[in-house]
Tab-separated table of C-alpha atoms and ligand atoms in Angstrom:
chain	number	residue	atom	x	y	z
D	1	MET	CA	-0.836	18.357	39.671
D	2	SER	CA	-3.989	16.200	39.035
D	3	ASP	CA	-4.183	14.829	35.285
D	4	HIS	CA	-7.918	14.800	35.767
D	5	ILE	CA	-9.396	18.545	35.786
D	6	TYR	CA	-12.021	18.997	33.036
D	7	ASN	CA	-11.556	22.600	32.225
D	8	PHE	CA	-14.618	24.127	30.833
D	9	SER	CA	-12.943	27.673	30.417
D	10	ALA	CA	-14.142	29.772	27.986
D	11	GLY	CA	-10.673	30.583	26.927
D	12	PRO	CA	-7.868	30.427	27.388
D	13	ALA	CA	-9.024	26.762	27.189
D	14	MET	CA	-7.957	23.173	27.281
D	15	MET	CA	-5.371	22.180	24.552
D	16	PRO	CA	-5.279	18.716	23.281
D	17	PRO	CA	-3.348	16.708	25.777
D	18	GLU	CA	-1.069	15.041	22.741
D	19	VAL	CA	-0.043	18.871	21.942
D	20	LEU	CA	0.925	19.456	25.197
D	21	GLU	CA	3.101	16.273	25.354
D	22	GLN	CA	4.669	17.328	22.363
D	23	ALA	CA	5.346	20.631	23.178
D	24	ALA	CA	7.011	19.495	26.483
D	25	ALA	CA	8.908	16.939	25.015
D	26	GLU	CA	10.382	19.358	22.384
D	27	LEU	CA	10.778	22.584	24.559
D	28	ARG	CA	14.405	22.517	24.788
D	29	ASP	CA	14.906	20.921	21.531
D	30	VAL	CA	12.608	21.544	18.365
D	31	ARG	CA	12.955	19.418	15.529
D	32	GLY	CA	16.437	18.265	16.346
D	33	SER	CA	17.792	21.809	16.287
D	34	GLY	CA	19.257	21.330	19.733
D	35	MET	CA	17.298	25.005	20.487
D	36	SER	CA	14.182	25.757	21.872
D	37	VAL	CA	11.444	27.104	19.431
D	38	MET	CA	11.461	30.117	21.738
D	39	GLU	CA	15.543	30.546	20.922
D	40	ILE	CA	15.369	30.593	17.340
D	41	SER	CA	15.162	33.470	14.931
D	42	HIS	CA	12.090	34.101	13.322
D	43	ARG	CA	14.299	34.741	10.369
D	44	SER	CA	15.843	30.876	10.543
D	45	SER	CA	14.931	28.809	7.824
D	46	LEU	CA	13.780	26.182	11.020
D	47	PHE	CA	11.230	28.919	12.143
D	48	GLY	CA	10.009	29.396	8.446
D	49	GLU	CA	9.383	25.722	8.219
D	50	ILE	CA	7.284	25.830	11.423
D	51	LEU	CA	5.441	29.125	9.989
D	52	ALA	CA	4.972	27.258	6.704
D	53	ASP	CA	3.474	24.182	8.351
D	54	ALA	CA	1.199	26.208	10.486
D	55	GLU	CA	-0.151	27.819	7.401
D	56	SER	CA	-0.630	24.978	5.759
D	57	GLY	CA	-2.453	23.008	8.436
D	58	ILE	CA	-5.007	25.980	8.134
D	59	ARG	CA	-5.025	26.029	4.635
D	60	ARG	CA	-5.544	22.350	4.242
D	61	LEU	CA	-8.298	22.231	7.172
D	62	LEU	CA	-10.269	25.442	5.755
D	63	GLY	CA	-10.077	24.097	2.379
D	64	LEU	CA	-8.757	27.845	1.300
D	65	PRO	CA	-8.099	28.550	-2.118
D	66	LYS	CA	-5.147	30.408	-3.506
D	67	ASN	CA	-6.745	33.850	-3.402
D	68	TYR	CA	-6.820	33.785	0.399
D	69	ARG	CA	-3.897	34.731	2.676
D	70	VAL	CA	-3.165	33.607	6.135
D	71	LEU	CA	-1.949	35.806	8.597
D	72	PHE	CA	-0.719	35.422	12.243
D	73	LEU	CA	-1.160	38.757	13.971
D	74	GLN	CA	-0.853	40.114	17.798
D	75	GLY	CA	-3.562	42.121	19.696
D	76	GLY	CA	-6.259	39.643	20.011
D	77	ALA	CA	-9.656	39.610	18.262
D	78	THR	CA	-10.127	42.801	20.003
D	79	LEU	CA	-7.668	44.799	17.621
D	80	GLN	CA	-9.432	43.050	14.719
D	81	PHE	CA	-12.456	45.063	15.739
D	82	SER	CA	-10.626	47.979	14.615
D	83	MET	CA	-8.259	46.721	12.248
D	84	VAL	CA	-11.326	45.755	9.972
D	85	PRO	CA	-12.619	49.176	9.709
D	86	MET	CA	-9.357	50.714	9.267
D	87	ASN	CA	-8.598	48.777	6.612
D	88	LEU	CA	-12.046	48.142	4.884
D	89	LEU	CA	-14.046	51.135	5.818
D	90	ALA	CA	-13.920	54.616	4.248
D	91	PRO	CA	-15.302	57.465	5.834
D	92	VAL	CA	-17.968	58.025	3.129
D	93	ASP	CA	-19.280	54.602	3.366
D	94	THR	CA	-21.293	52.029	5.585
D	95	ALA	CA	-20.485	49.023	7.074
D	96	GLU	CA	-23.048	46.522	8.183
D	97	TYR	CA	-23.220	44.875	11.437
D	98	ILE	CA	-25.207	41.598	12.679
D	99	VAL	CA	-25.163	42.159	16.245
D	100	THR	CA	-26.062	38.677	18.271
D	101	GLY	CA	-24.458	39.162	21.555
D	102	TYR	CA	-21.635	40.953	23.725
D	103	TRP	CA	-18.788	40.582	21.302
D	104	GLY	CA	-20.583	41.680	17.907
D	105	LYS	CA	-21.941	44.747	19.777
D	106	LYS	CA	-18.318	45.679	20.547
D	107	ALA	CA	-16.956	45.288	17.267
D	108	ALA	CA	-19.920	47.271	15.934
D	109	LYS	CA	-18.751	50.039	18.514
D	110	CYS	CA	-15.285	50.022	17.266
D	111	ALA	CA	-16.259	50.713	13.798
D	112	VAL	CA	-17.892	54.016	14.290
D	113	GLN	CA	-15.087	55.967	14.162
D	114	TYR	CA	-14.067	55.051	10.881
D	115	GLY	CA	-17.194	55.502	8.786
D	116	ASP	CA	-20.920	54.868	8.875
D	117	VAL	CA	-22.068	51.669	10.802
D	118	ARG	CA	-25.299	50.187	10.410
D	119	THR	CA	-26.870	47.672	12.459
D	120	VAL	CA	-28.867	45.456	10.213
D	121	TYR	CA	-29.850	42.942	13.104
D	122	SER	CA	-29.623	43.005	16.548
D	123	GLY	CA	-30.642	40.235	19.259
D	124	GLU	CA	-30.469	42.708	22.229
D	125	ASN	CA	-34.237	43.069	22.514
D	126	SER	CA	-34.320	39.008	23.276
D	127	GLY	CA	-31.426	39.419	25.585
D	128	PHE	CA	-28.893	37.933	22.839
D	129	THR	CA	-30.699	34.652	22.628
D	130	THR	CA	-31.415	34.594	18.986
D	131	VAL	CA	-29.641	34.541	15.692
D	132	PRO	CA	-31.227	35.594	12.408
D	133	GLN	CA	-32.024	32.659	9.815
D	134	GLN	CA	-30.355	32.652	6.544
D	135	GLY	CA	-31.948	35.168	3.953
D	136	GLU	CA	-33.643	37.202	7.110
D	137	VAL	CA	-31.070	39.971	6.862
D	138	ARG	CA	-31.226	42.461	4.314
D	139	VAL	CA	-27.872	43.399	3.208
D	140	SER	CA	-27.461	46.608	1.244
D	141	PRO	CA	-25.380	45.629	-1.907
D	142	ASN	CA	-23.369	48.887	-1.661
D	143	ALA	CA	-22.105	48.245	1.951
D	144	ALA	CA	-18.300	48.033	2.240
D	145	TYR	CA	-18.610	44.908	4.310
D	146	LEU	CA	-21.148	42.872	6.373
D	147	HIS	CA	-19.800	41.908	9.846
D	148	TYR	CA	-21.187	39.247	12.053
D	149	THR	CA	-19.959	36.978	14.892
D	150	SER	CA	-20.382	33.224	14.116
D	151	ASN	CA	-20.412	31.982	17.897
D	152	GLU	CA	-21.098	34.567	20.981
D	153	THR	CA	-18.961	33.055	23.248
D	154	ILE	CA	-20.627	34.811	26.418
D	155	ASP	CA	-24.485	34.334	25.288
D	156	GLY	CA	-24.036	30.841	23.841
D	157	VAL	CA	-25.566	31.568	20.426
D	158	GLU	CA	-24.066	30.524	17.417
D	159	PHE	CA	-25.046	30.631	13.554
D	160	GLY	CA	-25.370	26.816	12.526
D	161	TYR	CA	-24.628	28.202	8.549
D	162	ASP	CA	-22.527	30.308	6.669
D	163	LEU	CA	-23.928	33.487	6.170
D	164	ASP	CA	-24.744	34.375	2.524
D	165	ALA	CA	-24.315	38.399	1.502
D	166	GLY	CA	-24.162	37.848	-2.302
D	167	SER	CA	-21.358	40.439	-3.767
D	168	VAL	CA	-21.087	42.024	-0.507
D	169	PRO	CA	-17.473	40.954	1.512
D	170	VAL	CA	-18.719	38.980	4.680
D	171	VAL	CA	-16.529	39.383	7.534
D	172	CYS	CA	-16.562	36.954	10.331
D	173	ASP	CA	-15.006	36.888	13.976
D	174	MET	CA	-14.929	32.951	14.244
D	175	SER	CA	-12.810	33.036	17.513
D	176	SER	CA	-14.747	30.608	19.344
D	177	ASP	CA	-15.914	28.462	16.818
D	178	ILE	CA	-13.101	28.139	13.882
D	179	LEU	CA	-12.633	24.773	12.588
D	180	SER	CA	-15.232	23.301	14.627
D	181	ARG	CA	-17.095	22.169	11.691
D	182	PRO	CA	-16.645	22.302	8.051
D	183	ILE	CA	-17.333	25.914	6.335
D	184	ASP	CA	-17.958	27.349	2.589
D	185	VAL	CA	-14.547	29.533	3.380
D	186	GLU	CA	-15.236	31.156	-0.215
D	187	LYS	CA	-18.791	32.840	1.436
D	188	TYR	CA	-16.046	34.971	3.236
D	189	GLY	CA	-14.097	37.751	2.619
D	190	LEU	CA	-12.153	38.001	5.908
D	191	ILE	CA	-12.184	35.566	8.891
D	192	TYR	CA	-10.569	36.453	12.263
D	193	ALA	CA	-10.367	34.268	14.990
D	194	GLY	CA	-8.365	34.793	18.479
D	195	ALA	CA	-6.263	31.451	18.813
D	196	GLN	CA	-7.096	30.826	22.312
D	197	LYS	CA	-10.257	28.416	22.101
D	198	ASN	CA	-9.947	26.244	18.959
D	199	LEU	CA	-6.393	26.922	17.660
D	200	GLY	CA	-3.620	27.353	20.253
D	201	PRO	CA	-2.648	29.647	23.156
D	202	SER	CA	-3.416	33.355	23.557
D	203	GLY	CA	-1.558	36.144	22.290
D	204	LEU	CA	-2.195	35.151	18.516
D	205	VAL	CA	-4.806	36.081	16.188
D	206	LEU	CA	-5.419	34.290	12.810
D	207	VAL	CA	-6.541	36.475	9.883
D	208	VAL	CA	-7.699	34.780	6.546
D	209	ILE	CA	-8.315	37.726	3.778
D	210	ARG	CA	-9.049	37.375	0.381
D	211	GLU	CA	-6.633	38.971	-1.707
D	212	ASP	CA	-8.345	41.905	-3.497
D	213	LEU	CA	-9.349	43.064	0.176
D	214	LEU	CA	-5.516	43.762	0.568
D	215	ASP	CA	-5.743	46.740	-1.894
D	216	ARG	CA	-8.822	48.928	0.350
D	217	SER	CA	-6.715	50.635	2.933
D	218	PRO	CA	-8.800	54.257	2.738
D	219	HIS	CA	-7.042	55.221	5.644
D	220	GLU	CA	-3.503	56.437	6.294
D	221	LEU	CA	-2.405	53.623	8.602
D	222	PRO	CA	1.069	52.422	10.683
D	223	ASP	CA	2.383	49.350	9.005
D	224	LEU	CA	1.499	47.102	11.652
D	225	LEU	CA	-2.216	47.915	11.175
D	226	THR	CA	-2.154	47.456	7.558
D	227	TYR	CA	-3.312	44.164	6.118
D	228	LYS	CA	-1.274	44.675	2.871
D	229	VAL	CA	1.784	45.025	4.864
D	230	LEU	CA	1.257	42.238	7.033
D	231	ALA	CA	0.742	39.949	3.919
D	232	ASP	CA	3.582	41.292	1.983
D	233	ASN	CA	5.716	40.354	5.080
D	234	ASP	CA	4.478	36.967	5.736
D	235	SER	CA	3.072	37.870	9.094
D	236	MET	CA	6.733	39.059	9.952
D	237	ALA	CA	6.315	43.205	9.880
D	238	ASN	CA	7.856	42.468	13.168
D	239	THR	CA	8.733	39.630	15.647
D	240	PRO	CA	5.572	37.566	15.638
D	241	ASN	CA	4.535	35.223	18.334
D	242	THR	CA	6.723	32.495	17.151
D	243	TRP	CA	5.803	29.896	20.181
D	244	ALA	CA	1.935	30.217	19.810
D	245	ILE	CA	2.688	29.995	15.806
D	246	TYR	CA	4.469	26.596	16.652
D	247	LEU	CA	1.589	25.533	18.912
D	248	LEU	CA	-1.108	26.493	16.253
D	249	GLY	CA	0.657	24.116	13.741
D	250	LEU	CA	0.596	21.590	16.316
D	251	VAL	CA	-3.039	21.722	17.067
D	252	CYS	CA	-3.991	21.900	13.275
D	253	GLY	CA	-1.628	18.349	12.863
D	254	TRP	CA	-3.648	17.076	15.913
D	255	LEU	CA	-6.891	18.037	14.277
D	256	GLU	CA	-5.891	16.537	11.209
D	257	LYS	CA	-5.361	13.309	12.701
D	258	GLN	CA	-8.794	13.503	14.266
D	259	GLY	CA	-10.210	13.450	10.372
D	260	GLY	CA	-10.325	17.495	10.450
D	261	ALA	CA	-13.389	19.530	10.737
D	262	ALA	CA	-16.179	17.303	9.339
D	263	ALA	CA	-14.911	14.387	11.717
D	264	ILE	CA	-14.461	16.783	15.162
D	265	GLU	CA	-18.152	18.301	14.209
D	266	ARG	CA	-19.483	14.774	14.837
D	267	VAL	CA	-17.951	14.812	18.432
D	268	ASN	CA	-18.643	18.479	18.949
D	269	ARG	CA	-22.507	17.563	18.110
D	270	GLU	CA	-22.311	14.703	20.390
D	271	LYS	CA	-21.103	16.559	23.071
D	272	ALA	CA	-23.553	19.509	22.739
D	273	ARG	CA	-26.217	17.311	22.366
D	274	LEU	CA	-25.607	15.867	25.468
D	275	LEU	CA	-25.650	18.749	27.607
D	276	TYR	CA	-29.063	20.081	25.701
D	277	GLU	CA	-30.742	17.087	26.326
D	278	ALA	CA	-29.800	17.199	30.287
D	279	ILE	CA	-31.129	20.811	30.260
D	280	ASP	CA	-34.182	19.994	28.352
D	281	LYS	CA	-35.149	16.875	30.686
D	282	SER	CA	-34.691	18.342	33.959
D	283	ASP	CA	-38.387	19.397	34.202
D	284	GLY	CA	-37.357	23.294	34.391
D	285	PHE	CA	-34.572	22.870	36.812
D	286	TYR	CA	-31.958	24.226	34.308
D	287	SER	CA	-33.068	26.384	32.102
D	288	GLY	CA	-30.871	26.877	28.512
D	289	ARG	CA	-30.363	30.678	27.887
D	290	ALA	CA	-30.297	30.561	23.765
D	291	ALA	CA	-33.374	30.029	21.726
D	292	ALA	CA	-33.367	26.665	20.483
D	293	ASP	CA	-32.738	27.247	16.885
D	294	ALA	CA	-29.511	29.609	18.197
D	295	ARG	CA	-27.872	27.101	20.675
D	296	SER	CA	-24.101	27.278	20.397
D	297	GLN	CA	-22.281	23.852	20.047
D	298	MET	CA	-19.167	25.752	21.455
D	299	ASN	CA	-20.600	27.479	24.868
D	300	VAL	CA	-23.863	25.978	26.521
D	301	THR	CA	-25.132	28.438	28.878
D	302	PHE	CA	-27.799	27.833	31.229
D	303	SER	CA	-28.898	28.644	34.833
D	304	LEU	CA	-30.521	26.868	37.618
D	305	PRO	CA	-33.528	28.260	39.814
D	306	SER	CA	-31.529	30.642	41.643
D	307	ALA	CA	-28.108	32.493	41.769
D	308	ASP	CA	-27.387	30.773	45.122
D	309	LEU	CA	-27.764	27.486	43.020
D	310	ASP	CA	-25.785	28.440	40.376
D	311	ALA	CA	-22.974	29.205	42.721
D	312	LYS	CA	-23.816	25.913	44.683
D	313	PHE	CA	-23.400	23.808	41.563
D	314	VAL	CA	-20.072	25.597	40.358
D	315	LYS	CA	-18.868	24.746	43.775
D	316	GLU	CA	-19.634	21.376	43.680
D	317	ALA	CA	-18.653	20.925	39.934
D	318	GLU	CA	-14.887	22.064	41.502
D	319	ALA	CA	-14.991	19.622	44.072
D	320	ASN	CA	-15.548	16.878	41.472
D	321	GLY	CA	-12.890	17.828	38.826
D	322	MET	CA	-14.648	20.204	36.830
D	323	SER	CA	-13.543	23.915	36.584
D	324	GLY	CA	-14.397	27.120	34.642
D	325	LEU	CA	-18.089	26.493	34.926
D	326	LYS	CA	-19.041	30.010	36.443
D	327	GLY	CA	-21.080	32.065	33.521
D	328	HIS	CA	-19.403	35.366	32.354
D	329	ARG	CA	-20.152	38.403	34.711
D	330	ALA	CA	-22.261	39.899	31.980
D	331	VAL	CA	-24.880	37.323	31.713
D	332	GLY	CA	-24.158	35.032	35.171
D	333	GLY	CA	-25.614	31.334	35.185
D	334	ILE	CA	-23.490	28.532	34.234
D	335	ARG	CA	-21.286	28.138	30.999
D	336	ALA	CA	-19.948	24.914	29.964
D	337	SER	CA	-17.248	25.781	26.887
D	338	ILE	CA	-16.653	22.340	24.883
D	339	TYR	CA	-14.265	23.615	22.478
D	340	ASN	CA	-12.797	20.777	19.859
D	341	ALA	CA	-9.970	19.770	22.598
D	342	PHE	CA	-12.600	19.123	25.175
D	343	PRO	CA	-13.136	15.282	25.537
D	344	LEU	CA	-16.467	13.841	25.711
D	345	ALA	CA	-15.713	12.253	28.648
D	346	GLY	CA	-15.994	15.691	30.585
D	347	VAL	CA	-19.335	16.370	29.113
D	348	GLU	CA	-20.460	12.873	30.578
D	349	HIS	CA	-19.204	13.910	33.749
D	350	LEU	CA	-21.020	17.161	33.823
D	351	VAL	CA	-24.000	15.645	32.788
D	352	ASP	CA	-23.902	12.785	35.811
D	353	LEU	CA	-23.478	15.865	37.914
D	354	MET	CA	-26.373	17.776	36.468
D	355	SER	CA	-28.944	14.914	37.012
D	356	GLU	CA	-27.638	13.792	40.645
D	357	PHE	CA	-27.603	17.650	41.761
D	358	ALA	CA	-31.190	18.231	40.378
D	359	ARG	CA	-32.551	15.194	42.599
D	360	ARG	CA	-31.004	16.406	45.409
D	361	ASN	CA	-31.539	19.987	45.177
D	362	GLY	CA	-35.115	20.035	42.875
L	401	PMP	N1	-14.818	37.402	20.050
L	401	PMP	C1	-15.174	36.567	20.231
L	401	PMP	C2	-16.228	36.038	19.902
L	401	PMP	C3	-14.739	36.439	21.670
L	401	PMP	O1	-15.018	35.170	22.226
L	401	PMP	C4	-13.553	36.891	22.310
L	401	PMP	C5	-12.605	36.584	23.579
L	401	PMP	N2	-13.512	35.541	24.348
L	401	PMP	C6	-13.032	38.275	21.686
L	401	PMP	C7	-13.580	38.543	20.341
L	401	PMP	C8	-12.032	38.981	22.146
L	401	PMP	O2	-10.654	38.446	22.277
L	401	PMP	P1	-9.218	38.811	22.213
L	401	PMP	O3	-9.482	38.580	23.946
L	401	PMP	O4	-8.524	37.786	21.791
L	401	PMP	O5	-9.185	39.969	21.866
């Protein structure tokens, strides 16, 4: 096994090495219990502590006020595409969607069967390379909620700000940029994020919901799809993903040690800056996909002058200890995913290859 692979995968993605080491050291004996976290009951007091630690880590890192609940659920961010309208959209009401990429489009499509859905901004005509400016989107005051995707993982476009929708609850898919920078959490009614990029392993989705939204549920729903039931049962209406919750708690501890969201944002900005600079200074050999003011700090998408060169670049990167750079099949090209746990040294390694590869092939 090599320790030196820089994994640029979009998710599941790199975990902090310290977290993997701690998890390995505690695998058979968590917190001195003589048992693995995978072997203990989710109803045990020990797991209760692990769950409480994960929740308080999220609360501190996001700066959550008391009137927000933290849920650890399953079904990924994809199930949230349906659970959000199931719980928040009555058949007679309208939900508004800002669609800036592949995932937001999917989310809007899933909502259609529960009520009226209006797309109030779409980046599709620009090939999903843009995001709206603050204030550009007119939100109806009667909308049940406004949904957007803060970072489009495939297209590589990101909102650099917290969208303000006045009194309309904002629902945000933050799967690929949660805790990469500080946010003003009170601007949001509901935030969801699949864990497998910035929070931990797959099989877990974090939902943060403002308490007043728990009572909406306009449809008859099974318990496991009802936020209120899940909140009343502290995410344990059934057996939760105990292993992933434990790891998410360790990731939160790691992030707090780094100095939290504000400190990691500085590192994230530097990583992204290096890559975009390499693109912009390549005399057109590398072309960035996103418009300059919509560039993602998490997923840097670009392409070379031909699909053959894209493929050659990915192959050479692999030979140089860098994996996961092939762009999503929906858009092609190259995608470098550089979430919180991705080290600056890996970005420097990629930038070196980019300049050398351009020299040889330009
Ligand atoms: N939303 C975004 C922004 C994503 O990046 C992804 C997955 N890459 C999803 C939703 C879907 O997540 P999951 O596979 O956890 O359902």
